[in-house]
Each structure stands twice: as C-alpha cells, then as structure tokens.
Short mmCIF file of C-alpha atoms in Angstrom, two decimals:
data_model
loop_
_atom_site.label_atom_id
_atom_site.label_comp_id
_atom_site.label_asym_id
_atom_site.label_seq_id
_atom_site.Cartn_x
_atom_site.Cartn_y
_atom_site.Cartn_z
CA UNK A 1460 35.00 -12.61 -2.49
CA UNK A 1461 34.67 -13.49 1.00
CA UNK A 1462 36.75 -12.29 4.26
CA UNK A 1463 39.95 -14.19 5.19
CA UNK A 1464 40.09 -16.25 8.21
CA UNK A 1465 40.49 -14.32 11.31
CA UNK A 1466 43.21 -15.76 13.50
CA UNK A 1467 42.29 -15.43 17.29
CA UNK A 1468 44.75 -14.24 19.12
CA UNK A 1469 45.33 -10.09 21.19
CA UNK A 1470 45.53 -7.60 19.15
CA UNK A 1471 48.53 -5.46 19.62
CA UNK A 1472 47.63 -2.35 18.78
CA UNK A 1473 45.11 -0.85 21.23
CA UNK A 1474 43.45 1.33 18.91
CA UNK A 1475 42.78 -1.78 17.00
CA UNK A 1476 41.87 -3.43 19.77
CA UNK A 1477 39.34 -0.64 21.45
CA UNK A 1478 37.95 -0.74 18.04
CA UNK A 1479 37.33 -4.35 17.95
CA UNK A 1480 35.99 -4.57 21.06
CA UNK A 1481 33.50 -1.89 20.61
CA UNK A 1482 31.66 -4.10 18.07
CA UNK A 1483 32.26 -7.13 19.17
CA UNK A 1484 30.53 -5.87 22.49
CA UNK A 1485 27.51 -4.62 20.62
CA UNK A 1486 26.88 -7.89 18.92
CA UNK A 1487 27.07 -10.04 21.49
CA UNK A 1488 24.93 -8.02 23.94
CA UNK A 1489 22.18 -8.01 20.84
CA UNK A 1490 22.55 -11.62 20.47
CA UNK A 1491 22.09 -12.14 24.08
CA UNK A 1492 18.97 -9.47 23.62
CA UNK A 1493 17.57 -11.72 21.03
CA UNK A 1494 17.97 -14.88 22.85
CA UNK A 1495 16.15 -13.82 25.43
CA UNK A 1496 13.10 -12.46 23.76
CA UNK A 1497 13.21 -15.63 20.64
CA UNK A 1498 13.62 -18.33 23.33
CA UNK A 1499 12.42 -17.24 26.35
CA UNK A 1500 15.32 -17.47 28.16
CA UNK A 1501 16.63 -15.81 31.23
CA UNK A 1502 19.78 -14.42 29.88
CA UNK A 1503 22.70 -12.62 32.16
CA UNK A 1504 25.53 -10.83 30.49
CA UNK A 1505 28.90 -9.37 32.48
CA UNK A 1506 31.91 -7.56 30.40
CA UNK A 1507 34.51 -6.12 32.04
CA UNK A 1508 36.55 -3.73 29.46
CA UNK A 1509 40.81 -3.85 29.17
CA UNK A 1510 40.19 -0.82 31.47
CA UNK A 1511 38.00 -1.94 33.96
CA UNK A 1512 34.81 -0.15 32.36
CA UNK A 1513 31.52 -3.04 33.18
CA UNK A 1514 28.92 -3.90 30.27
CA UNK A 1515 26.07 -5.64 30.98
CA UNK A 1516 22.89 -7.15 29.75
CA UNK A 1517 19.48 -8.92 31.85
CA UNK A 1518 16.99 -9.83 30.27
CA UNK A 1519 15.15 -9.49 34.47
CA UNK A 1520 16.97 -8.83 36.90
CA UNK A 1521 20.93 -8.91 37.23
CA UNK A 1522 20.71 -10.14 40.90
CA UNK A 1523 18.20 -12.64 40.67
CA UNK A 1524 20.04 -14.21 37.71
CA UNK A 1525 23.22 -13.93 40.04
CA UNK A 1526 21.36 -15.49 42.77
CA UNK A 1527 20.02 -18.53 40.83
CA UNK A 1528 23.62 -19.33 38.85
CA UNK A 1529 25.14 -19.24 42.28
CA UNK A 1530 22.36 -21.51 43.64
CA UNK A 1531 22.19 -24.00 40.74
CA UNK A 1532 26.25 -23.93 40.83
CA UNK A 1533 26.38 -25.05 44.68
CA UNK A 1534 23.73 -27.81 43.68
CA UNK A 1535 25.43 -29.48 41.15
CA UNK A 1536 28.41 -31.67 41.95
CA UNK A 1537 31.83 -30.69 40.47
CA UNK A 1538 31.58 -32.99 37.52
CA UNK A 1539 28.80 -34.73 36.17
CA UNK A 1540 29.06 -38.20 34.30
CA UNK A 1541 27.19 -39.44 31.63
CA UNK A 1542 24.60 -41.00 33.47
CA UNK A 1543 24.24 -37.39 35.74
CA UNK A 1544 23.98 -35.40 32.10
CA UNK A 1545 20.97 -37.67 31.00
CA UNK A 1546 18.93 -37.26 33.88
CA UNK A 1547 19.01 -33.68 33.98
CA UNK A 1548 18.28 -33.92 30.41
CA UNK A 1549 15.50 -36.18 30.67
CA UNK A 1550 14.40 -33.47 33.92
CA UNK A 1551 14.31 -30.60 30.97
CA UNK A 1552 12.22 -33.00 28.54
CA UNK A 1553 9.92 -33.17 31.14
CA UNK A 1554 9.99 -29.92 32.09
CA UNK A 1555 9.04 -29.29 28.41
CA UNK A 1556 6.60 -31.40 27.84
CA UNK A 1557 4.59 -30.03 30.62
CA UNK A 1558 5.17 -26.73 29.86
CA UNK A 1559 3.41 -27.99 26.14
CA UNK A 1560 0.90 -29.47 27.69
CA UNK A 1561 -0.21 -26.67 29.49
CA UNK A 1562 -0.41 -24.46 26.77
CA UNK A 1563 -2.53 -26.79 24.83
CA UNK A 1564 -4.56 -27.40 27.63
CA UNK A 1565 -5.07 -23.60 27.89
CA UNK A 1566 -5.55 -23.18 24.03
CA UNK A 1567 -8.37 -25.91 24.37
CA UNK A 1568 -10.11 -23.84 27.80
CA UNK A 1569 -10.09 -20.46 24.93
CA UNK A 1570 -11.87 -22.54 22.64
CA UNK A 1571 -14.88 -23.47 24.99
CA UNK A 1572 -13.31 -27.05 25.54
CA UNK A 1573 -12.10 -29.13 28.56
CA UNK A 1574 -14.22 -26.71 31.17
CA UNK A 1575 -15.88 -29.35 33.34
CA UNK A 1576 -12.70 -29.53 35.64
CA UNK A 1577 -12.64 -25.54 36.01
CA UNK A 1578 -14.20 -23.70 39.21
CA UNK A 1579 -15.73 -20.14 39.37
CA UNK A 1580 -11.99 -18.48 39.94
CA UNK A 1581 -11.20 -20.54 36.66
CA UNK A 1582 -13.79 -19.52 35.01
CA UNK A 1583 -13.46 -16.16 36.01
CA UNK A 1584 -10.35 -15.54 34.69
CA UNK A 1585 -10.70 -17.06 31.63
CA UNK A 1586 -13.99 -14.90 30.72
CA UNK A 1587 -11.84 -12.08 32.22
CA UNK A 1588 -8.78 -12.70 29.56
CA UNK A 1589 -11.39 -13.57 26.68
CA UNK A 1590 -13.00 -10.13 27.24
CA UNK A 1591 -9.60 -8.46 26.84
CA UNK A 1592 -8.86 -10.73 23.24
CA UNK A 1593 -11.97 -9.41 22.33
CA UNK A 1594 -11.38 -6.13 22.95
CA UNK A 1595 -7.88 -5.90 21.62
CA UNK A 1596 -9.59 -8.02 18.42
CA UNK A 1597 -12.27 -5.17 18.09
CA UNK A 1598 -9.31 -2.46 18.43
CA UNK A 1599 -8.06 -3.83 15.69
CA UNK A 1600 -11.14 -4.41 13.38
CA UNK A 1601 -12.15 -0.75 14.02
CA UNK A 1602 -8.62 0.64 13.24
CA UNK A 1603 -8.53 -1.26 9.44
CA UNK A 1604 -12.18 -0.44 9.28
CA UNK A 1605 -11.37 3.38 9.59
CA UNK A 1606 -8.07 2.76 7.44
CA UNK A 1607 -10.29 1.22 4.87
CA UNK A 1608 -12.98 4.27 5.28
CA UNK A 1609 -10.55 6.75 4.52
CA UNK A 1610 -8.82 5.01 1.53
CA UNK A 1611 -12.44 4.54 -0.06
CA UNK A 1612 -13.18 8.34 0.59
CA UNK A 1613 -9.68 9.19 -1.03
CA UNK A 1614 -10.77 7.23 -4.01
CA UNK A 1615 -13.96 8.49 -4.33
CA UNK A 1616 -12.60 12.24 -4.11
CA UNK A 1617 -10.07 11.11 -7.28
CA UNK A 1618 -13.32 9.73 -9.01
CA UNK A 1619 -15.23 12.62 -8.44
CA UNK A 1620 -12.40 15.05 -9.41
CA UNK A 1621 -12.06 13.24 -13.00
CA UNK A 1622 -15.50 13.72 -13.58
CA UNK A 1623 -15.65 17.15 -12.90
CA UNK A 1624 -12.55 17.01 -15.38
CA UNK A 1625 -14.41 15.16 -18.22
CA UNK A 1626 -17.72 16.82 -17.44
CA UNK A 1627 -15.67 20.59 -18.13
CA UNK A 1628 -14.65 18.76 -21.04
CA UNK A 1629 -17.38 17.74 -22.56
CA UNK A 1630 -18.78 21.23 -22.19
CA UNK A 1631 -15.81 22.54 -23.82
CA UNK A 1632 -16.66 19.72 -27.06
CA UNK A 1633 -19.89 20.97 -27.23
CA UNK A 1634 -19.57 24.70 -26.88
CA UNK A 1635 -16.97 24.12 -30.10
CA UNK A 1636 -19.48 21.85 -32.18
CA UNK A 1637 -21.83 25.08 -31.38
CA UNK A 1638 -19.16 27.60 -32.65
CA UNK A 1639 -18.25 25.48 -36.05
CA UNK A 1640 -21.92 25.01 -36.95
CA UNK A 1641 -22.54 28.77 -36.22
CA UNK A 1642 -19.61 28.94 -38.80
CA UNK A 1643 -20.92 26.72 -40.93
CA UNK A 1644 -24.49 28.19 -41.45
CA UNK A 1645 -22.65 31.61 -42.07
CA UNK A 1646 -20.95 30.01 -44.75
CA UNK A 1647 -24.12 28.22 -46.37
CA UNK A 1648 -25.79 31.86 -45.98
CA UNK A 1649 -22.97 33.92 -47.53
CA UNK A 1650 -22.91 31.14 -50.48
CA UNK A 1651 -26.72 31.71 -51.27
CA UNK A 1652 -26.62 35.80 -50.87
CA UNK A 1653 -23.39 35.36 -54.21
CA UNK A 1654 -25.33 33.66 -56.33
CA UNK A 1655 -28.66 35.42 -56.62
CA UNK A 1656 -27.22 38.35 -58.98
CA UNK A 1657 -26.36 35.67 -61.49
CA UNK A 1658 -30.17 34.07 -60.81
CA UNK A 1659 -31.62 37.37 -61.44
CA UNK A 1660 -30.02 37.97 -64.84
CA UNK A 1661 -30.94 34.82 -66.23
CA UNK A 1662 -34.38 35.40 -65.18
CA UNK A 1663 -34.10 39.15 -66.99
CA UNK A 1664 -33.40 37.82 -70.48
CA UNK A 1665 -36.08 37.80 -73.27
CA UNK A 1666 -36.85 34.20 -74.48
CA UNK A 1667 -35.79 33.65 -78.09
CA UNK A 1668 -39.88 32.94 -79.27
CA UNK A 1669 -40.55 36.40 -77.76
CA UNK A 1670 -38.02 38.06 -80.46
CA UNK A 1671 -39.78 39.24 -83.75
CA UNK A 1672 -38.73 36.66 -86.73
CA UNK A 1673 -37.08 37.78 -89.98
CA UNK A 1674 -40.07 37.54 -92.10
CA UNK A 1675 -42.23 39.42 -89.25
CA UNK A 1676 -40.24 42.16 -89.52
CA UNK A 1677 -40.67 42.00 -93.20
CA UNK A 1678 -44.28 42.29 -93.44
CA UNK A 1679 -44.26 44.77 -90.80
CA UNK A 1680 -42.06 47.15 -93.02
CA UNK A 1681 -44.50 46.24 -95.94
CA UNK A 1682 -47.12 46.81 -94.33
CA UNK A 1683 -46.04 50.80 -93.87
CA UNK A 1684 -44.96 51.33 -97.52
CA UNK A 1685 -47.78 49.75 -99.39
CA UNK A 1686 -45.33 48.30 -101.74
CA UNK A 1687 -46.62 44.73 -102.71
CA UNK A 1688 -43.64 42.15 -102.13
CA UNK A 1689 -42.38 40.64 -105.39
CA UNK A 1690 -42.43 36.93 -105.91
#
C-alpha cells in the first residue's frame, strides 16, 4: 500500500520540520551529485537553512559557476519569446552535434583512421594516449591473469588433497583385503588340522577280506584235534 499524498505546505512543528529538511537536503544535494557526473553537467547548489546554516554542492568550482550564471544572466534579455527560445535551442543542437562529431572523429583517429589531416603534435599525442590505453589494457590483463593463476593453483591444491584422501584410502582397502585373507587361510588351515584324526582311523581299520571266514576258522580248529569233520 503506497504513501498518501503529501500536501506542500510549512510544517509547523520545527522538530518536524528540522527533520524533514535534513533529508530532503541530502537527496537533493545527491541528485545534483549525480547529475553532474551522469550528464556532464556543471551543477551549482546553494541552501540556506531556517537558521541561517549554508549547504552547498559544485560539481567545479562554486565561483566560477557564480561567475558564469551571473554572466549568462546579464546576456540574456529579461524575457525571451518564442522565436528567442528556438534559437538558443537550435545554438545547443549545434553545440551538440559538434561535440558528437568530435568524438567520433576522435574514436576514428584511435582506430588508425582519418590521419592524413594530423601533424607531428597530432600524432604525438595520439601515440602518447594510445600508449597509456595500452598500458592500463595490459594492467588489467595481468591482474585477471594472476586472479586466474591463483584460482587454478587453489583448485589444483583441492585436487591434490582428494587424492591423497583416496590414495590413504585405498591403502586402507587393501591392507583389510590382506587381514581377511590372512583370516581366511587360518580358517582353511584349522579346518584341515580337525579332520585328519577321523582320516587316520578309517585308514586303521582291517578290511573285511583280511578277517578269517567261518569255515577257516573251522578247519583251523580241525586241523589241531585230528578229529575228521562229519558229513
């Protein structure tokens, strides 16, 4: 929900008032700051407080832009009709346009273009502010170079780090894989030394063939008595 309408009119209350002013101060001089550096302009500020106290803003010089109102004030007649207000419109298109013109005419000389009308001075100066473009340009290359140096380095150190992390790792996998196959050949050998007791016993019993037969044992017996066997 927005603000209501401010009516414009003095505040009564001078607390109110001091307060008001206080801001409205501060945003007007940084408007007029802004004007000045967006545009170009020569700006001059004056503000005289309820109290006397001055505020003031210059974008150059406070006197000179005195001088030059004052100047431009006694120049102009007290009114100017329409025909007046066009001309010194037409004077600022002008103005304008050669103020574009030079700066493209410029632009053109920093490309290598348009230098057949230049002399040595000309040419002087030109090389003289293309040496200090290419200076500030290197300045600048060399500064994101380093920048870009330094964040490469910092990655690499991360890399490097997480290797060393997987590499401990991995030595930690394998020195486990060595421990459970240690285990697992103690088993296997433990298995083997149970079960040759039971081997040894089956290889201690007398085969049935080698046991004397009924009839053997018979004839044997016979064989000590004399006694012929009886159909």
């Amino acid at each position: 929900m927005g603000r209501g309408k401010i009516v414009i009119r003095r505040i009564d209350n001078s607390t109110n008032r001091q307060v008001t002013f206080s801001k409205r101060r501060g945003g007007l001089l940084k408007k007029a700051k802004e004007l000045s550096i967006l545009c170009d302009a020569e700006v001059g500020l004056v503000v005289f407080s309820s109290t006397g106290r001055l505020y003031e803003f210059c974008s150059t010089n406070m006197k000179s832009v005195i001088d030059r109102y004052t100047k431009e004030k006694e120049e102009q007649p007290a009114g100017l009709d329409a025909t007046s207000q066009t001309k010194l419109w037409q004077r600022e298109a002008a103005s304008l346009r050669q103020q574009l013109h030079n700066l493209q005419e410029s632009h053109k000389q920093l490309m290598g273009e348009e230098l057949s009308g230049l002399g040595v001075t000309d040419l002087q100066g030109l090389e003289n502010r293309l040496e200090m473009s290419l200076r500030s340009i290197k300045t600048r290359k060399d500064h994101l170079m380093r920048s870009e140096i330094e964040e490469l380095h910092r990655k690499g150190s991360l890399i490097h780090q997480e290797n060393m992390e997987l590499c401990r790792s991995l030595n930690i996998m394998s020195q486990q894989k060595i421990e459970l196959c240690r285990q697992l050949q103690s088993c296997q050998a433990a298995n083997k030394s149970s079960s040759t007791p039971y081997s040894f016993l089956q290889a201690a019993n007398i085969p049935a063939d080698l046991e004397p037969s009924q009839s053997q044992q018979k004839e044997q017996e016979h064989n000590k008595t004399g006694v012929p066997e009886l159909g």
